[in-house]
Short mmCIF file of C-alpha atoms and ligand atoms in Angstrom, two decimals:
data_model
loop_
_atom_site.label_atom_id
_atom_site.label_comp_id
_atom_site.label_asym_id
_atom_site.label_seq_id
_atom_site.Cartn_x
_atom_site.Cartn_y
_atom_site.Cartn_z
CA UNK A 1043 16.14 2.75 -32.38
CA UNK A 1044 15.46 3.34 -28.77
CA UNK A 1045 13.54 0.64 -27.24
CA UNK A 1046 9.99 1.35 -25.41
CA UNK A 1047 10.34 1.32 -21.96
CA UNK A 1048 7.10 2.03 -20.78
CA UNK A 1049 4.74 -0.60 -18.62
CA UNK A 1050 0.80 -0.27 -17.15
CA UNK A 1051 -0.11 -0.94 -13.85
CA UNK A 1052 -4.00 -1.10 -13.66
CA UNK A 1053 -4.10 0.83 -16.34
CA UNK A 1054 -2.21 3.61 -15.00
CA UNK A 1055 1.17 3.89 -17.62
CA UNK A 1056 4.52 4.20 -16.29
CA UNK A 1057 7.44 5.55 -19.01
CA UNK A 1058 9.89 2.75 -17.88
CA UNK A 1059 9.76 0.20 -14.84
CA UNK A 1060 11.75 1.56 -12.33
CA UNK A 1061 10.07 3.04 -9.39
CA UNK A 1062 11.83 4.40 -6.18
CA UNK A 1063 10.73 2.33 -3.22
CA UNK A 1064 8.51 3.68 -0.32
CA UNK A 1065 11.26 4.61 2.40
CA UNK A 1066 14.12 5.41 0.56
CA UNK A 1067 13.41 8.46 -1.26
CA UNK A 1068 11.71 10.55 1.01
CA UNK A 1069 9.08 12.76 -0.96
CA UNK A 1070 11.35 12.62 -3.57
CA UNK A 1071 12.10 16.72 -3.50
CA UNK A 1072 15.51 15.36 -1.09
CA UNK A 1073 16.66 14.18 -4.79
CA UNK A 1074 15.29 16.38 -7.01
CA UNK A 1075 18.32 18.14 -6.90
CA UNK A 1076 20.68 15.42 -7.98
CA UNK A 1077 18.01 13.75 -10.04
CA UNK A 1078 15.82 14.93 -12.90
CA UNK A 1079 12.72 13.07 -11.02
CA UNK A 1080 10.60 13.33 -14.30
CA UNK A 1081 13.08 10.72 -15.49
CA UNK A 1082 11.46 8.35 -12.60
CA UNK A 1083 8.68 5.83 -13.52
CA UNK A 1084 6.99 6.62 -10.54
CA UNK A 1085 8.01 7.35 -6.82
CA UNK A 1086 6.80 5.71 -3.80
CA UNK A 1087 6.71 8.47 -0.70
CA UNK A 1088 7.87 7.63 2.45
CA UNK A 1089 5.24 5.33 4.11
CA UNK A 1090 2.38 7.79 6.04
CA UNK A 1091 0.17 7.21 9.27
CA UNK A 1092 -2.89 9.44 10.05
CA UNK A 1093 -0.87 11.41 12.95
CA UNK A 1094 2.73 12.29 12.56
CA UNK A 1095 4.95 9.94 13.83
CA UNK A 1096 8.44 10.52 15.87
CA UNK A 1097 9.65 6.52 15.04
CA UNK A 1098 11.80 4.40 16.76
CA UNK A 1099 14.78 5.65 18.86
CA UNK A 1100 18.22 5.91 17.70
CA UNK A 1101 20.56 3.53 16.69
CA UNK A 1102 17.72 2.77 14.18
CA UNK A 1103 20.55 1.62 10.89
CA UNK A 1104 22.97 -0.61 10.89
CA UNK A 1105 24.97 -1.66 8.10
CA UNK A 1106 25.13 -5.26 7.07
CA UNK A 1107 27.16 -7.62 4.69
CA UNK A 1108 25.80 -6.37 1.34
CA UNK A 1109 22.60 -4.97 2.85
CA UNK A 1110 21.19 -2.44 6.05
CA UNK A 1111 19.47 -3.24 8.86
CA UNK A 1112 16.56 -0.53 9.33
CA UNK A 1113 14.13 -0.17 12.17
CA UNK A 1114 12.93 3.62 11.56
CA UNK A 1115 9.36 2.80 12.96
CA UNK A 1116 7.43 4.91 10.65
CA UNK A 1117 8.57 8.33 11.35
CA UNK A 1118 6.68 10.36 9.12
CA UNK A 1119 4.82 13.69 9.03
CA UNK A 1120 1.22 12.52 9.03
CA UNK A 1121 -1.11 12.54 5.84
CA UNK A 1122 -2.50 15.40 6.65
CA UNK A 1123 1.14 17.33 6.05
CA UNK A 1124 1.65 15.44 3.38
CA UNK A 1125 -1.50 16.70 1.38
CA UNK A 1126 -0.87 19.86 2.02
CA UNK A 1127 3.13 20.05 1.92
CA UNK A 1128 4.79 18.03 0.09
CA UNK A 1129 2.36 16.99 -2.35
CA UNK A 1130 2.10 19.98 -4.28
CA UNK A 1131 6.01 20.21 -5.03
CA UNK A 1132 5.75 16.51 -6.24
CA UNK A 1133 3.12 16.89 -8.76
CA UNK A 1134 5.40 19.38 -10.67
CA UNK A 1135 6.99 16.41 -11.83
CA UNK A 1136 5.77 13.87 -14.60
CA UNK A 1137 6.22 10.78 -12.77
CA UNK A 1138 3.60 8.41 -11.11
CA UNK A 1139 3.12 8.91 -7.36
CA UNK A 1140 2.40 5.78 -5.04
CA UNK A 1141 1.18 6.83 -1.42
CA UNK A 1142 2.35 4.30 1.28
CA UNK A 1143 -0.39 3.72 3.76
CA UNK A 1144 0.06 2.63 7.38
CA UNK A 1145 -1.73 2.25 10.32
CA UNK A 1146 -2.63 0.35 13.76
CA UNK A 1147 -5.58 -0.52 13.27
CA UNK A 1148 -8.24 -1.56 9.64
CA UNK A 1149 -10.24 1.57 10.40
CA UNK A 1150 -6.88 3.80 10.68
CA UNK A 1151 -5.99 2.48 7.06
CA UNK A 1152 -9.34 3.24 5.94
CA UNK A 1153 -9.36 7.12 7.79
CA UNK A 1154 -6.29 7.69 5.33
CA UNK A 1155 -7.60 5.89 1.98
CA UNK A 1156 -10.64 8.49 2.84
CA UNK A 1157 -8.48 11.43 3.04
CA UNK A 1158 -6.23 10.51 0.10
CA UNK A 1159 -9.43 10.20 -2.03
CA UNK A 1160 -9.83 13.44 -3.96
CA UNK A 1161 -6.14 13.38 -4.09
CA UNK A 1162 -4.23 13.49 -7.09
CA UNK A 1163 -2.14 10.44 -6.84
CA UNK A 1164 -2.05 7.41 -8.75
CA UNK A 1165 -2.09 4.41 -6.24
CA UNK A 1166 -2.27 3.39 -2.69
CA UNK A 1167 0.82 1.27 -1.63
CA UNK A 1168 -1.10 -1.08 1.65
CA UNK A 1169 1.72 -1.38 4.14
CA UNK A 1170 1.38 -4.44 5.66
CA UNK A 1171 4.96 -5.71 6.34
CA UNK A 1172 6.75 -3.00 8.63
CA UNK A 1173 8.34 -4.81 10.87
CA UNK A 1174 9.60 -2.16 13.16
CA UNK A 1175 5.98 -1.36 14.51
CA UNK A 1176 3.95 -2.91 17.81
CA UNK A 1177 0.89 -2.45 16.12
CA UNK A 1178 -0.34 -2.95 12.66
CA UNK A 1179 2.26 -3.54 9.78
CA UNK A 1180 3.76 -7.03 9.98
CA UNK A 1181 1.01 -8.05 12.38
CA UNK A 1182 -1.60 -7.44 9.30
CA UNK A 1183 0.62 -9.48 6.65
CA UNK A 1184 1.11 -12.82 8.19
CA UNK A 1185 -1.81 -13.97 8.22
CA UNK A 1186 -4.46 -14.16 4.68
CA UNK A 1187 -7.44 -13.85 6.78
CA UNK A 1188 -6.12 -10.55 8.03
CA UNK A 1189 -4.71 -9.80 4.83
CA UNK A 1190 -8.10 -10.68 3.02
CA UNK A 1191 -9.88 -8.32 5.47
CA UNK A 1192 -8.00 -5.65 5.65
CA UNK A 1193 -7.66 -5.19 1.66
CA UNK A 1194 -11.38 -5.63 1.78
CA UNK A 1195 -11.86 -2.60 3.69
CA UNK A 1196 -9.27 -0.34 2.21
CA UNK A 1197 -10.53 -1.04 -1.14
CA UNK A 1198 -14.05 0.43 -0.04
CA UNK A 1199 -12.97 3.56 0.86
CA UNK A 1200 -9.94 3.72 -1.68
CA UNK A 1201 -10.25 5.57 -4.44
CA UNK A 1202 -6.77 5.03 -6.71
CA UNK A 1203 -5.92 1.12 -7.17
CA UNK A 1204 -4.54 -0.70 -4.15
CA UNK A 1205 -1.55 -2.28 -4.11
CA UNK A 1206 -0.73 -4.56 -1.21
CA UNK A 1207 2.98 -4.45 0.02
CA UNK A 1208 3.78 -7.87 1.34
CA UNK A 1209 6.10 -9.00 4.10
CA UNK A 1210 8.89 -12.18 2.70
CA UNK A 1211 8.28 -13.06 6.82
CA UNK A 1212 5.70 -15.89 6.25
CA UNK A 1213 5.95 -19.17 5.36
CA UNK A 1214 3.99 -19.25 2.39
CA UNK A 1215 3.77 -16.16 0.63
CA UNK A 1216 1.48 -17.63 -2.20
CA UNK A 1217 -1.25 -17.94 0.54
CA UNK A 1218 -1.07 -14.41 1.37
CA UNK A 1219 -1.18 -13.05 -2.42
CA UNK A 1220 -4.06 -14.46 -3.24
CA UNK A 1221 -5.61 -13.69 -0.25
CA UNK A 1222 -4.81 -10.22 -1.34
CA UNK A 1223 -5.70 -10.93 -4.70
CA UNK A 1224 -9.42 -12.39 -3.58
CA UNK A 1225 -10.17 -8.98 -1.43
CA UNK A 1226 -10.05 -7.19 -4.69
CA UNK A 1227 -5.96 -5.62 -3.83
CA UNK A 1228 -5.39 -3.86 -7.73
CA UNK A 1229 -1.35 -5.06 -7.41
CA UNK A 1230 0.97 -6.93 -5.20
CA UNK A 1231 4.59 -5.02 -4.03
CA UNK A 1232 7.01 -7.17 -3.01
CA UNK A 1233 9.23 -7.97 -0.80
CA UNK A 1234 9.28 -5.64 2.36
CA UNK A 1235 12.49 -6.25 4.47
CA UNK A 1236 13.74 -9.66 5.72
CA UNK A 1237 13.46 -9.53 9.79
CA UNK A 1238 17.06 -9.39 11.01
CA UNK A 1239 19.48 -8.54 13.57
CA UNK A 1240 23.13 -7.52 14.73
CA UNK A 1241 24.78 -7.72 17.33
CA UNK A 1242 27.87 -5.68 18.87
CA UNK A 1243 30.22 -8.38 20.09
CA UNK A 1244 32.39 -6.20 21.71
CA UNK A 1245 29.70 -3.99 23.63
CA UNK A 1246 27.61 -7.76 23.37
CA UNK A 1247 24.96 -5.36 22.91
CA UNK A 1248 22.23 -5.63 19.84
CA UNK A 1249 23.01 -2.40 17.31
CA UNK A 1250 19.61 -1.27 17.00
CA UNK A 1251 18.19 0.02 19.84
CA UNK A 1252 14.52 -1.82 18.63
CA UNK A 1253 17.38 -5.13 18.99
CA UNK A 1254 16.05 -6.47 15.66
CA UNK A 1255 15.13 -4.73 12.17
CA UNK A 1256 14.43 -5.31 8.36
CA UNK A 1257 17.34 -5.93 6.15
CA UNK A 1258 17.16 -4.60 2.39
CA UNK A 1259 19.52 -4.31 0.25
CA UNK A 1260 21.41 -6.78 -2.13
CA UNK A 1261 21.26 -9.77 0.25
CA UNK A 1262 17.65 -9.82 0.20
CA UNK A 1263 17.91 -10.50 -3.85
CA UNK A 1264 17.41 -13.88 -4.37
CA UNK A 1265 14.90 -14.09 -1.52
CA UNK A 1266 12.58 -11.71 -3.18
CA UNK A 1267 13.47 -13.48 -6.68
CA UNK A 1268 11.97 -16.34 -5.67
CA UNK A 1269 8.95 -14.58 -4.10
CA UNK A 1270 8.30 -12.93 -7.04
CA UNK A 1271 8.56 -15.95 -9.44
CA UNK A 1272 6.45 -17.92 -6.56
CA UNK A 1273 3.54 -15.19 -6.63
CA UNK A 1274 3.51 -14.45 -10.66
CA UNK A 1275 2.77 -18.26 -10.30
CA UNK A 1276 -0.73 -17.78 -8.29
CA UNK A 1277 -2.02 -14.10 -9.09
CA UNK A 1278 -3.28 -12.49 -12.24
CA UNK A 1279 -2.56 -9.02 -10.64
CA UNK A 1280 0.55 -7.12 -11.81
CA UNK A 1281 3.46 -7.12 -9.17
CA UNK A 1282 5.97 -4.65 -8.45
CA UNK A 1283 9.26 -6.83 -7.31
CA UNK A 1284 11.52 -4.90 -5.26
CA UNK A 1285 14.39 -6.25 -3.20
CA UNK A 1286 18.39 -5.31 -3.65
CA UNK A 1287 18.21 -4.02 -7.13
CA UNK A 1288 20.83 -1.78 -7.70
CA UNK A 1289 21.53 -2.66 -11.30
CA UNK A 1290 19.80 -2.97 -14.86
CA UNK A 1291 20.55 -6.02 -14.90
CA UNK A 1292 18.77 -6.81 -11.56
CA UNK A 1293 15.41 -5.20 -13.02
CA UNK A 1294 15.56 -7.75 -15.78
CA UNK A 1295 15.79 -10.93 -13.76
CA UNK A 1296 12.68 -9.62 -11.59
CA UNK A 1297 10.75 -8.71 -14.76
CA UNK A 1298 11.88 -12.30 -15.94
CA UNK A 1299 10.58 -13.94 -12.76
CA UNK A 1300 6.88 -11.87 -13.44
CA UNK A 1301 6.99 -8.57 -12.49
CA UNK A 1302 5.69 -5.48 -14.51
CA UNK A 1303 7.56 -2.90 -12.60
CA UNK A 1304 10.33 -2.83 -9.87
CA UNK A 1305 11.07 -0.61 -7.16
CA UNK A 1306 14.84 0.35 -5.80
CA UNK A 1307 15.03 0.64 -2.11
CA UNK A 1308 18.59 0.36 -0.90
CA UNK A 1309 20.25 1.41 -3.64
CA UNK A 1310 19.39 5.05 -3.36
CA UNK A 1311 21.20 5.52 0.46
CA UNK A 1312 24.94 4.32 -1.97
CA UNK A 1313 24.03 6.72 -4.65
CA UNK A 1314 21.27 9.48 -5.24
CA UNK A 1315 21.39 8.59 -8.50
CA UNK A 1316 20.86 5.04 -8.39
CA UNK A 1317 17.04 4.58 -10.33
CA UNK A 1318 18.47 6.71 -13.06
CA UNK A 1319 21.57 4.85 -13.50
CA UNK A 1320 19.85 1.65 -13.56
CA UNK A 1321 16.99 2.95 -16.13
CA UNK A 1322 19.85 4.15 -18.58
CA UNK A 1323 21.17 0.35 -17.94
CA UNK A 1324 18.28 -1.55 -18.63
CA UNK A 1325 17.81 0.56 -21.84
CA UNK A 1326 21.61 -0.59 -22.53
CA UNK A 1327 20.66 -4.18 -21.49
CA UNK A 1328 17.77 -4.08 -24.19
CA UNK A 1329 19.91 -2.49 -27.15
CA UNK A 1330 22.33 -4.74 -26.63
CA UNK A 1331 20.07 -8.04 -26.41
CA UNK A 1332 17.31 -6.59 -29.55
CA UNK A 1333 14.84 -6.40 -26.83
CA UNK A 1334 12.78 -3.68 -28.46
CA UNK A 1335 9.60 -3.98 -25.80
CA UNK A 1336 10.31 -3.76 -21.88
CA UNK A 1337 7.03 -5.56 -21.84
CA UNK A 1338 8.64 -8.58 -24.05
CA UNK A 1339 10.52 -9.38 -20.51
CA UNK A 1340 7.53 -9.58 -18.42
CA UNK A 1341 6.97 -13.41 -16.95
CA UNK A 1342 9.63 -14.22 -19.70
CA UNK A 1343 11.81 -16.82 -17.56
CA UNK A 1344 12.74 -20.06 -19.24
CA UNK A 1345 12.65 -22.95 -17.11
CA UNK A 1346 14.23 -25.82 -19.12
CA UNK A 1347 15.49 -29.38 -17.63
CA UNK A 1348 19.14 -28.81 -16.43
CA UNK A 1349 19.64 -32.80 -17.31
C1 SIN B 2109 10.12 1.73 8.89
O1 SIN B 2109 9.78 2.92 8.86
O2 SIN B 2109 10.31 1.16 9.98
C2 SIN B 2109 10.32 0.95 7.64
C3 SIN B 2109 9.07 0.84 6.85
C4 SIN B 2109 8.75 -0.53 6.39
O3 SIN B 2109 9.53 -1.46 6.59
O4 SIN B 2109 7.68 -0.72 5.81
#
């Protein structure tokens, strides 16, 4: 028997867990033709500011050990372009759309919750851990007052649930969910990218041109693990984990450690097919194990004595 895959988020159902992360999919038509997107639990569009951004200059990637070092800056097309462009060819597909919102200032959040309202997506993603911006992102998530007041103020002009993307560049992120979590945020995404840098020994020049950037990728793992796990510890709010998950395998440990959903960043820059390929695995992870309820993973991580 095929096992159910399917999860809710704030009431909102998903058919399986895996969701491609804000950033690395585009609007999801750059895959569509190497991926049946309808096969997606939901997609997470490349983050959006009120006015069109150009981002940061060039070199803005740099590979790592086991991970990439990003500092786009938020190049985007506006939300105003997004409404009317590339929304449309996204809701042909049955999949759940997450809008990633960005901004330098509360009110410029707010201006694009507003728009977005009559909007047919499902949830607001609340960017507040770019690091590769002078104003806003990062600068929002670091501190729970900030965090508290700017989820406040989204969620009164935000229509679709809020979820509040959170930055691993704090010292306590436990603080910082339930700050989110006491401003009313719906959902908590997490991790955003692990501030980082490289440097070109020979040139002894940095490699990004911003000098320092936000790794991803399979490195980050066991840093957003324990985020996770630390945050399902404090919240009541779902969470969507996301941090170097480019296996089945991977989705299971972060629905272990308390997520309901995940999302796959990195993963999708190797291979185009990456969320599928890790769906069809955790399906073959479940078979395999008698799991017959994706949800019978949730928060499911058994912490015995080692003595
Ligand atoms: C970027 O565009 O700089 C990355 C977005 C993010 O880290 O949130």
């Amino acid at each position: 028997m095929k096992p159910r895959m399917s999860v809710k988020i704030c009431g909102v159902s998903f058919k399986n867990p895996v969701i491609a992360a804000s950033g690395t999919f585009g609007f999801g038509r750059e895959y569509a033709e190497y991926v049946d997107l309808n096969m997606l639990g939901g997609i997470a569009v490349k983050g959006l500011t009120l006015l069109p951004r150009k981002g940061n200059p060039p070199p803005r990637i740099a590979e790592t050990s086991s991970g990439i070092l990003n500092s786009v800056g938020l190049q985007n097309p506006g939300v105003d372009y997004f409404i009317e462009h590339e929304l449309p060819k996204l809701l042909k597909y049955d999949t759940r759309i997450i809008v990633n919102i960005n901004g330098n200032t509360i009110d410029e959040y707010c201006r694009i919750a507003e728009k977005l309202r009559d909007v047919p997506i499902h949830f607001l993603e609340l960017n507040i851990s770019c690091p590769n911006v002078k104003q806003g992102g990062v600068a929002f998530g670091t501190h729970p007052d900030v965090v508290y007041d700017i989820t406040r103020s989204v969620k009164a002009h935000a229509k679709q649930p809020v979820l509040v993307k959170l930055t691993p560049n704090v010292t306590d992120i436990k603080e910082i969910a339930i700050a989110a979590e006491k401003a009313g945020g719906d959902g908590i995404s997490l991790i955003n990218t692990v501030l980082g840098m490289a440097i070109d020994a020979k040139k002894r020049r940095p490699v990004l041109a911003n000098i320092v950037g936000g790794l991803s990728g399979p490195a980050i793992k066991p840093i957003a693990l324990r985020m996770v796990w630390e945050v399902a510890q404090v919240v009541s709010i779902p969470i969507i984990g996301m941090g170097g998950i480019t296996t089945g395998e991977d989705v299971v440990e972060f629905l272990l450690a308390g997520a309901t959903a995940v999302g796959v960043g990195t993963a999708n820059l190797i291979s185009p097919t990456a969320c599928i390929d890790i769906v069809n695995q955790l399906e073959e992870y479940m078979v395999q194990n008698g799991i017959e309820d994706v949800n019978e993973l949730i928060g499911g991580l058994e912490i015995k004595s080692f003595c």
